[in-house]
Amino acid sequence: MNVAADLVVTALALIATAIAVLPLAEARRDSAVAMKVFWLLLGLLALLAARLLAWSGNAIAAVPLLLIASWLPLLALRVAEQIVRRHAAVAVKWLMLGGGLLFTVITLIFGAAWSGRVLTALAAFQAVAIMCTVVHLLRAREVSPGERHLAQVFAAALALAIPLTATDFQGIAHLPVRGGAFAVLLLVLATSRAVSDTASLGSLIIDLLVLSGAGAVIGGSAALVLGRSDPSQLWQIGAIGAATAAVALIAQRRGEARLILRARPSLARAIAALPERPDQATLLSAHPLLASGRMVEGDMLHAYSSAEIAAWLAQRVVTRSAGDAARDLLDATAATHLLRLSTSPPRFLAVSAGALAGDDIGAELDLVARVARP
């Protein structure tokens, strides 16, 4: 197995993940999904960095590599739970926690000197844990169409990651290039459209076709140039070409998301088009984001203390930064923001500004709250 090719593909996957994680640093403040995806991508960044060091001959880096690999399934499950807004079964959580702890203890005791059987056990644990996460995602019911599409895409990427990740374990498979880095690239591609709410299985399939096509063209071109070369070498060249195409796609997707978000119907324009002094019903039907909101009042607020509700009423727009109680209510209503509609009695509108909504929508929602004049 060519270590140089593995290092190049892993480095490209690290670059792609870094590009994808940057926008989430801001978006995670207002979106629970963005927060979980942010930590998953950080975990993948750490895994790829440790792989680069370990495969370059740094024996010490193998220890953090194994530790991170033991806990990544739990990070993926946390993302899945947030996407479908439903906790996984207790048995699944114990599986993730128990497996992570078990392999952590083994790593701390034996370091990187794992036997082939233990490595096979880790691979089996990852496969079972990921399949449990896929099942949890596919059982999504009470979610928005955008969230359902994101759940399906994330499930497909995780399912494809199982055989790719297995190739990282040399006792299981021997291929010209290991597939773990491509599993990371698939996960990054699966979430790269979420900011603009354009995630779909069709888009993921197109991405896979683009990567496969790029790898085939570059590998085929290398065969023409090099003549009768070693087939494994051509596979390695094609794999590097496919990984390079993935980096380009993810970088392009980041810019595309910005353009799509800018092209969305503006809340401010929708409010400006209303007649003077519109009633609340007219105001809340002026834009799809408001029309799809959920009213929060009466019994829905009984679980929260008067001090917590008073703190929310002191703000026109409530986000996750308002504290644990606000995060609990936002999670319960599958929302990113609470829009204050009335102070007496307390009434809010829970709106979901997209799976990975960032800060831009906050100012426009503040404008709506001002016009609502609670």
GROMACS .gro file of C-alpha atoms in nm:
model
  374
    1MET     CA    1   0.000   0.000   0.000
    2ASN     CA    2   0.144   0.335  -0.102
    3VAL     CA    3   0.176   0.552   0.207
    4ALA     CA    4   0.250   0.863  -0.002
    5ALA     CA    5  -0.085   0.839  -0.184
    6ASP     CA    6  -0.267   0.788   0.147
    7LEU     CA    7  -0.095   1.096   0.292
    8VAL     CA    8  -0.189   1.313  -0.008
    9VAL     CA    9  -0.555   1.204  -0.002
   10THR     CA   10  -0.571   1.254   0.377
   11ALA     CA   11  -0.418   1.602   0.345
   12LEU     CA   12  -0.677   1.694   0.081
   13ALA     CA   13  -0.957   1.568   0.306
   14LEU     CA   14  -0.817   1.778   0.591
   15ILE     CA   15  -0.819   2.089   0.369
   16ALA     CA   16  -1.178   2.020   0.260
   17THR     CA   17  -1.293   1.974   0.620
   18ALA     CA   18  -1.122   2.296   0.728
   19ILE     CA   19  -1.300   2.485   0.448
   20ALA     CA   20  -1.636   2.340   0.558
   21VAL     CA   21  -1.592   2.403   0.930
   22LEU     CA   22  -1.514   2.776   0.904
   23PRO     CA   23  -1.872   2.897   0.829
   24LEU     CA   24  -2.003   2.686   1.119
   25ALA     CA   25  -1.792   2.875   1.373
   26GLU     CA   26  -2.048   3.159   1.351
   27ALA     CA   27  -2.361   2.961   1.263
   28ARG     CA   28  -2.328   2.732   1.567
   29ARG     CA   29  -2.431   3.018   1.799
   30ASP     CA   30  -2.790   3.014   1.673
   31SER     CA   31  -2.835   2.659   1.543
   32ALA     CA   32  -2.825   2.336   1.742
   33VAL     CA   33  -2.760   2.136   1.425
   34ALA     CA   34  -2.473   2.365   1.331
   35MET     CA   35  -2.327   2.321   1.679
   36LYS     CA   36  -2.329   1.940   1.654
   37VAL     CA   37  -2.196   1.940   1.295
   38PHE     CA   38  -1.925   2.183   1.403
   39TRP     CA   39  -1.800   1.945   1.673
   40LEU     CA   40  -1.822   1.646   1.439
   41LEU     CA   41  -1.612   1.826   1.178
   42LEU     CA   42  -1.363   1.932   1.444
   43GLY     CA   43  -1.336   1.567   1.546
   44LEU     CA   44  -1.277   1.468   1.185
   45LEU     CA   45  -1.012   1.741   1.152
   46ALA     CA   46  -0.833   1.604   1.458
   47LEU     CA   47  -0.860   1.249   1.321
   48LEU     CA   48  -0.712   1.349   0.985
   49ALA     CA   49  -0.430   1.545   1.149
   50ALA     CA   50  -0.345   1.248   1.371
   51ARG     CA   51  -0.352   1.018   1.067
   52LEU     CA   52  -0.108   1.240   0.881
   53LEU     CA   53   0.132   1.236   1.175
   54ALA     CA   54   0.093   0.865   1.250
   55TRP     CA   55   0.131   0.754   0.888
   56SER     CA   56   0.431   0.984   0.849
   57GLY     CA   57   0.614   0.780   1.110
   58ASN     CA   58   0.519   0.957   1.435
   59ALA     CA   59   0.434   0.664   1.663
   60ILE     CA   60   0.299   0.887   1.941
   61ALA     CA   61   0.025   1.024   1.710
   62ALA     CA   62  -0.125   0.674   1.682
   63VAL     CA   63  -0.261   0.706   2.037
   64PRO     CA   64  -0.480   1.017   1.976
   65LEU     CA   65  -0.575   0.865   1.640
   66LEU     CA   66  -0.724   0.559   1.810
   67LEU     CA   67  -0.885   0.769   2.084
   68ILE     CA   68  -1.059   0.997   1.834
   69ALA     CA   69  -1.172   0.700   1.624
   70SER     CA   70  -1.334   0.551   1.935
   71TRP     CA   71  -1.556   0.855   1.996
   72LEU     CA   72  -1.647   0.970   1.645
   73PRO     CA   73  -1.956   0.742   1.628
   74LEU     CA   74  -2.101   0.924   1.931
   75LEU     CA   75  -2.041   1.263   1.768
   76ALA     CA   76  -2.220   1.142   1.454
   77LEU     CA   77  -2.514   1.019   1.666
   78ARG     CA   78  -2.542   1.360   1.833
   79VAL     CA   79  -2.570   1.523   1.489
   80ALA     CA   80  -2.838   1.270   1.388
   81GLU     CA   81  -3.039   1.330   1.706
   82GLN     CA   82  -3.039   1.703   1.645
   83ILE     CA   83  -3.135   1.674   1.278
   84VAL     CA   84  -3.444   1.461   1.353
   85ARG     CA   85  -3.509   1.628   1.691
   86ARG     CA   86  -3.547   1.294   1.865
   87HIS     CA   87  -3.326   1.111   2.112
   88ALA     CA   88  -3.184   0.775   2.011
   89ALA     CA   89  -3.276   0.462   2.207
   90VAL     CA   90  -3.106   0.427   2.543
   91ALA     CA   91  -2.945   0.100   2.430
   92VAL     CA   92  -2.786   0.279   2.132
   93LYS     CA   93  -2.647   0.552   2.355
   94TRP     CA   94  -2.503   0.294   2.594
   95LEU     CA   95  -2.346   0.116   2.297
   96MET     CA   96  -2.174   0.436   2.184
   97LEU     CA   97  -2.066   0.533   2.534
   98GLY     CA   98  -1.956   0.184   2.632
   99GLY     CA   99  -1.762   0.129   2.310
  100GLY     CA  100  -1.590   0.465   2.338
  101LEU     CA  101  -1.490   0.400   2.698
  102LEU     CA  102  -1.375   0.044   2.629
  103PHE     CA  103  -1.145   0.136   2.341
  104THR     CA  104  -1.023   0.444   2.530
  105VAL     CA  105  -0.916   0.226   2.823
  106ILE     CA  106  -0.746  -0.022   2.588
  107THR     CA  107  -0.560   0.263   2.417
  108LEU     CA  108  -0.448   0.419   2.745
  109ILE     CA  109  -0.321   0.081   2.871
  110PHE     CA  110  -0.159  -0.059   2.558
  111GLY     CA  111  -0.092   0.260   2.361
  112ALA     CA  112  -0.072   0.202   1.986
  113ALA     CA  113   0.029  -0.165   2.026
  114TRP     CA  114  -0.317  -0.298   1.944
  115SER     CA  115  -0.355  -0.655   1.825
  116GLY     CA  116  -0.525  -0.734   1.497
  117ARG     CA  117  -0.827  -0.870   1.683
  118VAL     CA  118  -0.875  -0.548   1.879
  119LEU     CA  119  -0.850  -0.340   1.560
  120THR     CA  120  -1.109  -0.567   1.400
  121ALA     CA  121  -1.330  -0.520   1.707
  122LEU     CA  122  -1.296  -0.140   1.671
  123ALA     CA  123  -1.395  -0.163   1.305
  124ALA     CA  124  -1.697  -0.378   1.396
  125PHE     CA  125  -1.797  -0.134   1.671
  126GLN     CA  126  -1.779   0.159   1.431
  127ALA     CA  127  -1.984  -0.026   1.169
  128VAL     CA  128  -2.258  -0.126   1.416
  129ALA     CA  129  -2.267   0.219   1.575
  130ILE     CA  130  -2.293   0.394   1.239
  131MET     CA  131  -2.570   0.161   1.122
  132CYS     CA  132  -2.765   0.242   1.440
  133THR     CA  133  -2.727   0.610   1.356
  134VAL     CA  134  -2.845   0.550   0.998
  135VAL     CA  135  -3.157   0.372   1.125
  136HIS     CA  136  -3.226   0.659   1.366
  137LEU     CA  137  -3.202   0.911   1.082
  138LEU     CA  138  -3.431   0.714   0.852
  139ARG     CA  139  -3.701   0.697   1.120
  140ALA     CA  140  -3.743   1.077   1.111
  141ARG     CA  141  -4.109   1.172   1.095
  142GLU     CA  142  -4.209   1.509   1.245
  143VAL     CA  143  -3.949   1.725   1.073
  144SER     CA  144  -3.956   1.982   0.795
  145PRO     CA  145  -3.893   1.874   0.435
  146GLY     CA  146  -3.550   2.039   0.443
  147GLU     CA  147  -3.455   1.857   0.761
  148ARG     CA  148  -3.587   1.527   0.622
  149HIS     CA  149  -3.370   1.569   0.312
  150LEU     CA  150  -3.067   1.649   0.528
  151ALA     CA  151  -3.137   1.339   0.739
  152GLN     CA  152  -3.156   1.120   0.427
  153VAL     CA  153  -2.834   1.262   0.283
  154PHE     CA  154  -2.647   1.227   0.612
  155ALA     CA  155  -2.774   0.869   0.646
  156ALA     CA  156  -2.658   0.783   0.294
  157ALA     CA  157  -2.314   0.933   0.357
  158LEU     CA  158  -2.280   0.739   0.683
  159ALA     CA  159  -2.386   0.414   0.517
  160LEU     CA  160  -2.127   0.463   0.242
  161ALA     CA  161  -1.866   0.550   0.505
  162ILE     CA  162  -1.885   0.201   0.662
  163PRO     CA  163  -1.706   0.007   0.384
  164LEU     CA  164  -1.473   0.299   0.316
  165THR     CA  165  -1.366   0.322   0.680
  166ALA     CA  166  -1.313  -0.054   0.697
  167THR     CA  167  -1.032  -0.021   0.441
  168ASP     CA  168  -0.831   0.179   0.696
  169PHE     CA  169  -0.780  -0.143   0.890
  170GLN     CA  170  -0.509  -0.332   0.704
  171GLY     CA  171  -0.615  -0.661   0.859
  172ILE     CA  172  -0.954  -0.628   0.686
  173ALA     CA  173  -0.873  -0.493   0.342
  174HIS     CA  174  -0.570  -0.424   0.126
  175LEU     CA  175  -0.634  -0.159  -0.139
  176PRO     CA  176  -0.407   0.079  -0.333
  177VAL     CA  177  -0.552   0.371  -0.131
  178ARG     CA  178  -0.732   0.358   0.202
  179GLY     CA  179  -1.089   0.482   0.199
  180GLY     CA  180  -1.122   0.654   0.536
  181ALA     CA  181  -1.036   0.996   0.395
  182PHE     CA  182  -1.305   0.952   0.131
  183ALA     CA  183  -1.555   0.867   0.406
  184VAL     CA  184  -1.473   1.205   0.562
  185LEU     CA  185  -1.511   1.380   0.226
  186LEU     CA  186  -1.855   1.223   0.181
  187LEU     CA  187  -1.968   1.344   0.523
  188VAL     CA  188  -1.844   1.695   0.448
  189LEU     CA  189  -2.018   1.693   0.108
  190ALA     CA  190  -2.338   1.566   0.273
  191THR     CA  191  -2.352   1.872   0.499
  192SER     CA  192  -2.207   2.126   0.254
  193ARG     CA  193  -2.550   2.212   0.109
  194ALA     CA  194  -2.726   2.233   0.444
  195VAL     CA  195  -2.654   2.603   0.497
  196SER     CA  196  -2.862   2.684   0.190
  197ASP     CA  197  -3.119   2.409   0.256
  198THR     CA  198  -3.048   2.241  -0.080
  199ALA     CA  199  -2.939   1.903   0.057
  200SER     CA  200  -3.091   1.606  -0.126
  201LEU     CA  201  -3.004   1.249  -0.222
  202GLY     CA  202  -2.995   1.359  -0.585
  203SER     CA  203  -2.732   1.622  -0.512
  204LEU     CA  204  -2.520   1.369  -0.322
  205ILE     CA  205  -2.542   1.123  -0.612
  206ILE     CA  206  -2.433   1.397  -0.853
  207ASP     CA  207  -2.139   1.476  -0.624
  208LEU     CA  208  -2.038   1.108  -0.624
  209LEU     CA  209  -2.061   1.095  -1.003
  210VAL     CA  210  -1.843   1.406  -1.031
  211LEU     CA  211  -1.579   1.257  -0.800
  212SER     CA  212  -1.586   0.922  -0.980
  213GLY     CA  213  -1.564   1.094  -1.317
  214ALA     CA  214  -1.273   1.311  -1.207
  215GLY     CA  215  -1.088   1.007  -1.072
  216ALA     CA  216  -1.154   0.808  -1.392
  217VAL     CA  217  -1.043   1.090  -1.623
  218ILE     CA  218  -0.724   1.161  -1.429
  219GLY     CA  219  -0.643   0.791  -1.384
  220GLY     CA  220  -0.712   0.726  -1.753
  221SER     CA  221  -0.498   1.021  -1.856
  222ALA     CA  222  -0.215   0.891  -1.640
  223ALA     CA  223  -0.245   0.551  -1.810
  224LEU     CA  224  -0.208   0.715  -2.153
  225VAL     CA  225   0.090   0.919  -2.042
  226LEU     CA  226   0.269   0.647  -1.845
  227GLY     CA  227   0.185   0.361  -2.078
  228ARG     CA  228   0.182   0.018  -1.916
  229SER     CA  229   0.201   0.132  -1.559
  230ASP     CA  230   0.124  -0.054  -1.239
  231PRO     CA  231  -0.260  -0.066  -1.203
  232SER     CA  232  -0.235   0.017  -0.832
  233GLN     CA  233  -0.039   0.330  -0.921
  234LEU     CA  234  -0.314   0.438  -1.160
  235TRP     CA  235  -0.572   0.380  -0.885
  236GLN     CA  236  -0.369   0.601  -0.655
  237ILE     CA  237  -0.344   0.878  -0.912
  238GLY     CA  238  -0.718   0.854  -0.977
  239ALA     CA  239  -0.792   0.865  -0.603
  240ILE     CA  240  -0.585   1.181  -0.565
  241GLY     CA  241  -0.773   1.334  -0.857
  242ALA     CA  242  -1.110   1.246  -0.702
  243ALA     CA  243  -1.004   1.393  -0.366
  244THR     CA  244  -0.888   1.712  -0.539
  245ALA     CA  245  -1.226   1.739  -0.711
  246ALA     CA  246  -1.396   1.700  -0.371
  247VAL     CA  247  -1.194   1.990  -0.229
  248ALA     CA  248  -1.294   2.205  -0.528
  249LEU     CA  249  -1.662   2.108  -0.487
  250ILE     CA  250  -1.666   2.193  -0.118
  251ALA     CA  251  -1.492   2.528  -0.175
  252GLN     CA  252  -1.737   2.607  -0.456
  253ARG     CA  253  -2.029   2.496  -0.238
  254ARG     CA  254  -1.931   2.743   0.032
  255GLY     CA  255  -1.950   3.034  -0.211
  256GLU     CA  256  -2.270   2.896  -0.365
  257ALA     CA  257  -2.437   2.885  -0.023
  258ARG     CA  258  -2.366   3.254   0.027
  259LEU     CA  259  -2.525   3.342  -0.307
  260ILE     CA  260  -2.834   3.129  -0.239
  261LEU     CA  261  -2.881   3.283   0.103
  262ARG     CA  262  -2.855   3.632  -0.047
  263ALA     CA  263  -3.112   3.543  -0.316
  264ARG     CA  264  -3.374   3.425  -0.068
  265PRO     CA  265  -3.687   3.638  -0.028
  266SER     CA  266  -3.600   3.913   0.218
  267LEU     CA  267  -3.801   3.945   0.535
  268ALA     CA  268  -3.741   4.318   0.529
  269ARG     CA  269  -3.882   4.350   0.175
  270ALA     CA  270  -4.183   4.137   0.267
  271ILE     CA  271  -4.258   4.361   0.567
  272ALA     CA  272  -4.205   4.678   0.363
  273ALA     CA  273  -4.463   4.557   0.109
  274LEU     CA  274  -4.737   4.531   0.375
  275PRO     CA  275  -5.000   4.802   0.420
  276GLU     CA  276  -4.942   5.052   0.699
  277ARG     CA  277  -5.020   4.915   1.049
  278PRO     CA  278  -5.090   4.552   0.944
  279ASP     CA  279  -5.262   4.326   1.195
  280GLN     CA  280  -5.060   4.040   1.343
  281ALA     CA  281  -5.221   3.773   1.123
  282THR     CA  282  -5.126   3.965   0.808
  283LEU     CA  283  -4.776   4.024   0.940
  284LEU     CA  284  -4.718   3.656   1.016
  285SER     CA  285  -4.834   3.547   0.670
  286ALA     CA  286  -4.611   3.794   0.486
  287HIS     CA  287  -4.314   3.558   0.451
  288PRO     CA  288  -4.278   3.175   0.434
  289LEU     CA  289  -4.043   3.175   0.733
  290LEU     CA  290  -4.307   3.343   0.951
  291ALA     CA  291  -4.601   3.149   0.806
  292SER     CA  292  -4.432   2.818   0.894
  293GLY     CA  293  -4.362   2.929   1.252
  294ARG     CA  294  -4.517   2.769   1.560
  295MET     CA  295  -4.701   2.972   1.824
  296VAL     CA  296  -4.563   2.933   2.177
  297GLU     CA  297  -4.798   3.045   2.452
  298GLY     CA  298  -5.010   2.925   2.744
  299ASP     CA  299  -4.947   2.564   2.844
  300MET     CA  300  -4.629   2.546   2.638
  301LEU     CA  301  -4.469   2.794   2.878
  302HIS     CA  302  -4.584   2.635   3.205
  303ALA     CA  303  -4.267   2.425   3.231
  304TYR     CA  304  -4.055   2.740   3.260
  305SER     CA  305  -4.016   2.974   3.555
  306SER     CA  306  -4.155   3.326   3.555
  307ALA     CA  307  -3.799   3.459   3.577
  308GLU     CA  308  -3.698   3.269   3.262
  309ILE     CA  309  -4.004   3.390   3.072
  310ALA     CA  310  -3.945   3.746   3.191
  311ALA     CA  311  -3.587   3.727   3.062
  312TRP     CA  312  -3.714   3.617   2.721
  313LEU     CA  313  -3.976   3.892   2.712
  314ALA     CA  314  -3.700   4.144   2.767
  315GLN     CA  315  -3.565   4.050   2.423
  316ARG     CA  316  -3.735   4.092   2.089
  317VAL     CA  317  -3.565   3.782   1.946
  318VAL     CA  318  -3.451   3.491   2.165
  319THR     CA  319  -3.176   3.256   2.050
  320ARG     CA  320  -2.986   2.965   2.204
  321SER     CA  321  -2.746   3.208   2.365
  322ALA     CA  322  -3.023   3.302   2.612
  323GLY     CA  323  -2.947   2.997   2.830
  324ASP     CA  324  -3.038   2.635   2.893
  325ALA     CA  325  -3.412   2.699   2.923
  326ALA     CA  326  -3.418   2.882   2.590
  327ARG     CA  327  -3.224   2.599   2.426
  328ASP     CA  328  -3.472   2.348   2.569
  329LEU     CA  329  -3.772   2.537   2.428
  330LEU     CA  330  -3.603   2.588   2.090
  331ASP     CA  331  -3.524   2.217   2.070
  332ALA     CA  332  -3.880   2.126   2.171
  333THR     CA  333  -4.024   2.345   1.895
  334ALA     CA  334  -3.754   2.257   1.637
  335ALA     CA  335  -3.674   2.627   1.604
  336THR     CA  336  -3.369   2.848   1.576
  337HIS     CA  337  -3.532   3.168   1.703
  338LEU     CA  338  -3.818   3.278   1.930
  339LEU     CA  339  -3.987   3.595   1.808
  340ARG     CA  340  -4.164   3.796   2.079
  341LEU     CA  341  -4.522   3.873   1.976
  342SER     CA  342  -4.682   3.979   2.303
  343THR     CA  343  -4.571   4.050   2.659
  344SER     CA  344  -4.910   4.022   2.828
  345PRO     CA  345  -4.994   3.741   2.792
  346PRO     CA  346  -4.652   3.606   2.692
  347ARG     CA  347  -4.660   3.490   2.330
  348PHE     CA  348  -4.376   3.392   2.101
  349LEU     CA  349  -4.340   3.263   1.747
  350ALA     CA  350  -4.088   2.980   1.711
  351VAL     CA  351  -3.928   2.990   1.365
  352SER     CA  352  -3.672   2.765   1.200
  353ALA     CA  353  -3.437   2.964   0.979
  354GLY     CA  354  -3.272   2.661   0.826
  355ALA     CA  355  -3.073   2.368   0.959
  356LEU     CA  356  -2.750   2.568   0.982
  357ALA     CA  357  -2.886   2.920   1.013
  358GLY     CA  358  -2.634   3.186   1.104
  359ASP     CA  359  -2.655   3.541   1.236
  360ASP     CA  360  -2.787   3.725   0.927
  361ILE     CA  361  -3.152   3.643   0.993
  362GLY     CA  362  -3.142   3.790   1.345
  363ALA     CA  363  -3.163   4.155   1.236
  364GLU     CA  364  -3.460   4.090   1.008
  365LEU     CA  365  -3.648   3.900   1.279
  366ASP     CA  366  -3.579   4.190   1.514
  367LEU     CA  367  -3.745   4.418   1.259
  368VAL     CA  368  -4.052   4.192   1.252
  369ALA     CA  369  -4.073   4.202   1.631
  370ARG     CA  370  -4.061   4.583   1.623
  371VAL     CA  371  -4.346   4.596   1.369
  372ALA     CA  372  -4.547   4.348   1.577
  373ARG     CA  373  -4.537   4.602   1.864
  374PRO     CA  374  -4.594   4.363   2.156
   0.00000   0.00000   0.00000
